Amino acid sequence: MHIIVSLFKWLFTLHQLVWFLAGGMMFSSLTYFYMKLKKDNKINKLNSTFILLAVCTFAFTILWTYDSYVENEVRAANMGLLVFGGLAVVLAILGYRFTQNKIEAEVKGH
């Protein structure tokens, strides 16, 4: 019983809770995008890889910014937003473009 109580105390302190919620956000958004693309029959290895990378990079950006502000490193937080957030946006755009290219290839094939 002591181990379970210790686990809950560790899990629900503010810092670990943010990481726990970010993991849940990553899992739920990946599941949503996978199910949506699978339903529309638009999923392939290329766009799912870029969407996976974009979601993981976006979660990393949020966690980097949060930890930097907690440690009172405002410059590091801003640079993390710029570098990692920009990378997440680029990866998301590429994933979206590869989804659209599959549709255009199917239309041209008919």
JSON list of C-alpha atoms in Angstrom, two decimals:
[
{"chain": "A", "resi": 1, "resn": "MET", "atom": "CA", "xyz": [0.00, 0.00, 0.00]},
{"chain": "A", "resi": 2, "resn": "HIS", "atom": "CA", "xyz": [2.86, 2.34, 0.77]},
{"chain": "A", "resi": 3, "resn": "ILE", "atom": "CA", "xyz": [4.24, 1.89, -2.75]},
{"chain": "A", "resi": 4, "resn": "ILE", "atom": "CA", "xyz": [0.89, 2.84, -4.30]},
{"chain": "A", "resi": 5, "resn": "VAL", "atom": "CA", "xyz": [0.58, 5.94, -2.12]},
{"chain": "A", "resi": 6, "resn": "SER", "atom": "CA", "xyz": [4.16, 6.94, -2.96]},
{"chain": "A", "resi": 7, "resn": "LEU", "atom": "CA", "xyz": [3.42, 6.47, -6.66]},
{"chain": "A", "resi": 8, "resn": "PHE", "atom": "CA", "xyz": [0.36, 8.74, -6.47]},
{"chain": "A", "resi": 9, "resn": "LYS", "atom": "CA", "xyz": [2.32, 11.38, -4.54]},
{"chain": "A", "resi": 10, "resn": "TRP", "atom": "CA", "xyz": [5.06, 11.28, -7.17]},
{"chain": "A", "resi": 11, "resn": "LEU", "atom": "CA", "xyz": [2.64, 11.28, -10.06]},
{"chain": "A", "resi": 12, "resn": "PHE", "atom": "CA", "xyz": [0.44, 14.12, -8.93]},
{"chain": "A", "resi": 13, "resn": "THR", "atom": "CA", "xyz": [3.02, 16.66, -7.96]},
{"chain": "A", "resi": 14, "resn": "LEU", "atom": "CA", "xyz": [2.85, 19.53, -10.40]},
{"chain": "A", "resi": 15, "resn": "HIS", "atom": "CA", "xyz": [6.02, 18.84, -12.39]},
{"chain": "A", "resi": 16, "resn": "GLN", "atom": "CA", "xyz": [5.36, 15.16, -13.01]},
{"chain": "A", "resi": 17, "resn": "LEU", "atom": "CA", "xyz": [1.70, 15.85, -13.71]},
{"chain": "A", "resi": 18, "resn": "VAL", "atom": "CA", "xyz": [2.65, 18.13, -16.60]},
{"chain": "A", "resi": 19, "resn": "TRP", "atom": "CA", "xyz": [4.83, 15.38, -18.11]},
{"chain": "A", "resi": 20, "resn": "PHE", "atom": "CA", "xyz": [2.06, 12.83, -17.56]},
{"chain": "A", "resi": 21, "resn": "LEU", "atom": "CA", "xyz": [-0.48, 15.07, -19.30]},
{"chain": "A", "resi": 22, "resn": "ALA", "atom": "CA", "xyz": [1.92, 15.70, -22.19]},
{"chain": "A", "resi": 23, "resn": "GLY", "atom": "CA", "xyz": [2.28, 11.95, -22.68]},
{"chain": "A", "resi": 24, "resn": "GLY", "atom": "CA", "xyz": [-1.50, 11.61, -22.67]},
{"chain": "A", "resi": 25, "resn": "MET", "atom": "CA", "xyz": [-1.78, 14.45, -25.16]},
{"chain": "A", "resi": 26, "resn": "MET", "atom": "CA", "xyz": [0.76, 12.77, -27.46]},
{"chain": "A", "resi": 27, "resn": "PHE", "atom": "CA", "xyz": [-1.02, 9.42, -27.30]},
{"chain": "A", "resi": 28, "resn": "SER", "atom": "CA", "xyz": [-4.49, 10.85, -27.83]},
{"chain": "A", "resi": 29, "resn": "SER", "atom": "CA", "xyz": [-3.47, 13.09, -30.74]},
{"chain": "A", "resi": 30, "resn": "LEU", "atom": "CA", "xyz": [-1.59, 10.26, -32.45]},
{"chain": "A", "resi": 31, "resn": "THR", "atom": "CA", "xyz": [-4.59, 7.99, -32.00]},
{"chain": "A", "resi": 32, "resn": "TYR", "atom": "CA", "xyz": [-6.91, 10.67, -33.38]},
{"chain": "A", "resi": 33, "resn": "PHE", "atom": "CA", "xyz": [-4.80, 11.33, -36.48]},
{"chain": "A", "resi": 34, "resn": "TYR", "atom": "CA", "xyz": [-4.31, 7.61, -37.13]},
{"chain": "A", "resi": 35, "resn": "MET", "atom": "CA", "xyz": [-8.02, 6.85, -36.87]},
{"chain": "A", "resi": 36, "resn": "LYS", "atom": "CA", "xyz": [-8.99, 9.89, -38.98]},
{"chain": "A", "resi": 37, "resn": "LEU", "atom": "CA", "xyz": [-6.54, 9.05, -41.76]},
{"chain": "A", "resi": 38, "resn": "LYS", "atom": "CA", "xyz": [-7.43, 5.36, -41.63]},
{"chain": "A", "resi": 39, "resn": "LYS", "atom": "CA", "xyz": [-11.14, 6.21, -41.92]},
{"chain": "A", "resi": 40, "resn": "ASP", "atom": "CA", "xyz": [-10.54, 8.45, -44.94]},
{"chain": "A", "resi": 41, "resn": "ASN", "atom": "CA", "xyz": [-8.16, 5.84, -46.44]},
{"chain": "A", "resi": 42, "resn": "LYS", "atom": "CA", "xyz": [-5.34, 8.39, -46.65]},
{"chain": "A", "resi": 43, "resn": "ILE", "atom": "CA", "xyz": [-2.76, 6.76, -44.41]},
{"chain": "A", "resi": 44, "resn": "ASN", "atom": "CA", "xyz": [0.63, 5.67, -45.67]},
{"chain": "A", "resi": 45, "resn": "LYS", "atom": "CA", "xyz": [4.04, 5.27, -44.09]},
{"chain": "A", "resi": 46, "resn": "LEU", "atom": "CA", "xyz": [5.32, 8.64, -45.20]},
{"chain": "A", "resi": 47, "resn": "ASN", "atom": "CA", "xyz": [2.57, 10.87, -43.86]},
{"chain": "A", "resi": 48, "resn": "SER", "atom": "CA", "xyz": [2.14, 8.83, -40.66]},
{"chain": "A", "resi": 49, "resn": "THR", "atom": "CA", "xyz": [5.88, 9.17, -39.98]},
{"chain": "A", "resi": 50, "resn": "PHE", "atom": "CA", "xyz": [5.79, 12.93, -40.40]},
{"chain": "A", "resi": 51, "resn": "ILE", "atom": "CA", "xyz": [2.67, 13.24, -38.26]},
{"chain": "A", "resi": 52, "resn": "LEU", "atom": "CA", "xyz": [4.32, 11.13, -35.54]},
{"chain": "A", "resi": 53, "resn": "LEU", "atom": "CA", "xyz": [7.42, 13.32, -35.62]},
{"chain": "A", "resi": 54, "resn": "ALA", "atom": "CA", "xyz": [5.33, 16.51, -35.59]},
{"chain": "A", "resi": 55, "resn": "VAL", "atom": "CA", "xyz": [3.27, 15.44, -32.57]},
{"chain": "A", "resi": 56, "resn": "CYS", "atom": "CA", "xyz": [6.34, 14.31, -30.62]},
{"chain": "A", "resi": 57, "resn": "THR", "atom": "CA", "xyz": [8.20, 17.51, -31.46]},
{"chain": "A", "resi": 58, "resn": "PHE", "atom": "CA", "xyz": [5.20, 19.64, -30.49]},
{"chain": "A", "resi": 59, "resn": "ALA", "atom": "CA", "xyz": [4.94, 17.87, -27.11]},
{"chain": "A", "resi": 60, "resn": "PHE", "atom": "CA", "xyz": [8.69, 18.29, -26.61]},
{"chain": "A", "resi": 61, "resn": "THR", "atom": "CA", "xyz": [8.31, 22.01, -27.36]},
{"chain": "A", "resi": 62, "resn": "ILE", "atom": "CA", "xyz": [5.64, 22.39, -24.71]},
{"chain": "A", "resi": 63, "resn": "LEU", "atom": "CA", "xyz": [7.70, 20.50, -22.14]},
{"chain": "A", "resi": 64, "resn": "TRP", "atom": "CA", "xyz": [10.89, 22.39, -23.01]},
{"chain": "A", "resi": 65, "resn": "THR", "atom": "CA", "xyz": [9.12, 25.72, -22.60]},
{"chain": "A", "resi": 66, "resn": "TYR", "atom": "CA", "xyz": [7.46, 24.69, -19.34]},
{"chain": "A", "resi": 67, "resn": "ASP", "atom": "CA", "xyz": [10.70, 23.40, -17.80]},
{"chain": "A", "resi": 68, "resn": "SER", "atom": "CA", "xyz": [12.61, 26.47, -18.94]},
{"chain": "A", "resi": 69, "resn": "TYR", "atom": "CA", "xyz": [10.10, 28.82, -17.34]},
{"chain": "A", "resi": 70, "resn": "VAL", "atom": "CA", "xyz": [10.11, 26.76, -14.13]},
{"chain": "A", "resi": 71, "resn": "GLU", "atom": "CA", "xyz": [13.92, 27.09, -14.01]},
{"chain": "A", "resi": 72, "resn": "ASN", "atom": "CA", "xyz": [13.58, 30.84, -14.78]},
{"chain": "A", "resi": 73, "resn": "GLU", "atom": "CA", "xyz": [15.43, 30.49, -18.10]},
{"chain": "A", "resi": 74, "resn": "VAL", "atom": "CA", "xyz": [13.32, 32.75, -20.29]},
{"chain": "A", "resi": 75, "resn": "ARG", "atom": "CA", "xyz": [15.81, 32.85, -23.16]},
{"chain": "A", "resi": 76, "resn": "ALA", "atom": "CA", "xyz": [15.95, 29.06, -23.31]},
{"chain": "A", "resi": 77, "resn": "ALA", "atom": "CA", "xyz": [12.15, 28.92, -23.34]},
{"chain": "A", "resi": 78, "resn": "ASN", "atom": "CA", "xyz": [11.93, 31.40, -26.20]},
{"chain": "A", "resi": 79, "resn": "MET", "atom": "CA", "xyz": [14.62, 29.65, -28.21]},
{"chain": "A", "resi": 80, "resn": "GLY", "atom": "CA", "xyz": [12.88, 26.32, -27.63]},
{"chain": "A", "resi": 81, "resn": "LEU", "atom": "CA", "xyz": [9.64, 27.76, -28.90]},
{"chain": "A", "resi": 82, "resn": "LEU", "atom": "CA", "xyz": [11.37, 29.16, -31.95]},
{"chain": "A", "resi": 83, "resn": "VAL", "atom": "CA", "xyz": [13.51, 26.15, -32.88]},
{"chain": "A", "resi": 84, "resn": "PHE", "atom": "CA", "xyz": [11.44, 23.16, -31.80]},
{"chain": "A", "resi": 85, "resn": "GLY", "atom": "CA", "xyz": [8.06, 24.80, -32.42]},
{"chain": "A", "resi": 86, "resn": "GLY", "atom": "CA", "xyz": [9.16, 25.79, -35.91]},
{"chain": "A", "resi": 87, "resn": "LEU", "atom": "CA", "xyz": [10.39, 22.27, -36.56]},
{"chain": "A", "resi": 88, "resn": "ALA", "atom": "CA", "xyz": [7.04, 20.87, -35.38]},
{"chain": "A", "resi": 89, "resn": "VAL", "atom": "CA", "xyz": [5.16, 23.18, -37.73]},
{"chain": "A", "resi": 90, "resn": "VAL", "atom": "CA", "xyz": [7.37, 22.22, -40.69]},
{"chain": "A", "resi": 91, "resn": "LEU", "atom": "CA", "xyz": [6.93, 18.51, -39.96]},
{"chain": "A", "resi": 92, "resn": "ALA", "atom": "CA", "xyz": [3.15, 18.94, -39.65]},
{"chain": "A", "resi": 93, "resn": "ILE", "atom": "CA", "xyz": [3.02, 20.79, -42.98]},
{"chain": "A", "resi": 94, "resn": "LEU", "atom": "CA", "xyz": [5.02, 18.04, -44.65]},
{"chain": "A", "resi": 95, "resn": "GLY", "atom": "CA", "xyz": [2.73, 15.37, -43.20]},
{"chain": "A", "resi": 96, "resn": "TYR", "atom": "CA", "xyz": [-0.29, 17.28, -44.48]},
{"chain": "A", "resi": 97, "resn": "ARG", "atom": "CA", "xyz": [1.24, 17.76, -47.93]},
{"chain": "A", "resi": 98, "resn": "PHE", "atom": "CA", "xyz": [2.05, 14.05, -48.24]},
{"chain": "A", "resi": 99, "resn": "THR", "atom": "CA", "xyz": [-1.56, 13.28, -47.34]},
{"chain": "A", "resi": 100, "resn": "GLN", "atom": "CA", "xyz": [-2.76, 15.59, -50.12]},
{"chain": "A", "resi": 101, "resn": "ASN", "atom": "CA", "xyz": [-0.28, 14.12, -52.64]},
{"chain": "A", "resi": 102, "resn": "LYS", "atom": "CA", "xyz": [-1.78, 10.67, -52.16]},
{"chain": "A", "resi": 103, "resn": "ILE", "atom": "CA", "xyz": [-5.21, 12.03, -53.06]},
{"chain": "A", "resi": 104, "resn": "GLU", "atom": "CA", "xyz": [-3.90, 13.76, -56.19]},
{"chain": "A", "resi": 105, "resn": "ALA", "atom": "CA", "xyz": [-2.05, 10.60, -57.26]},
{"chain": "A", "resi": 106, "resn": "GLU", "atom": "CA", "xyz": [-5.27, 8.59, -56.92]},
{"chain": "A", "resi": 107, "resn": "VAL", "atom": "CA", "xyz": [-7.22, 11.13, -58.98]},
{"chain": "A", "resi": 108, "resn": "LYS", "atom": "CA", "xyz": [-4.57, 11.18, -61.73]},
{"chain": "A", "resi": 109, "resn": "GLY", "atom": "CA", "xyz": [-4.46, 7.38, -61.78]},
{"chain": "A", "resi": 110, "resn": "HIS", "atom": "CA", "xyz": [-8.11, 7.07, -62.79]}
]
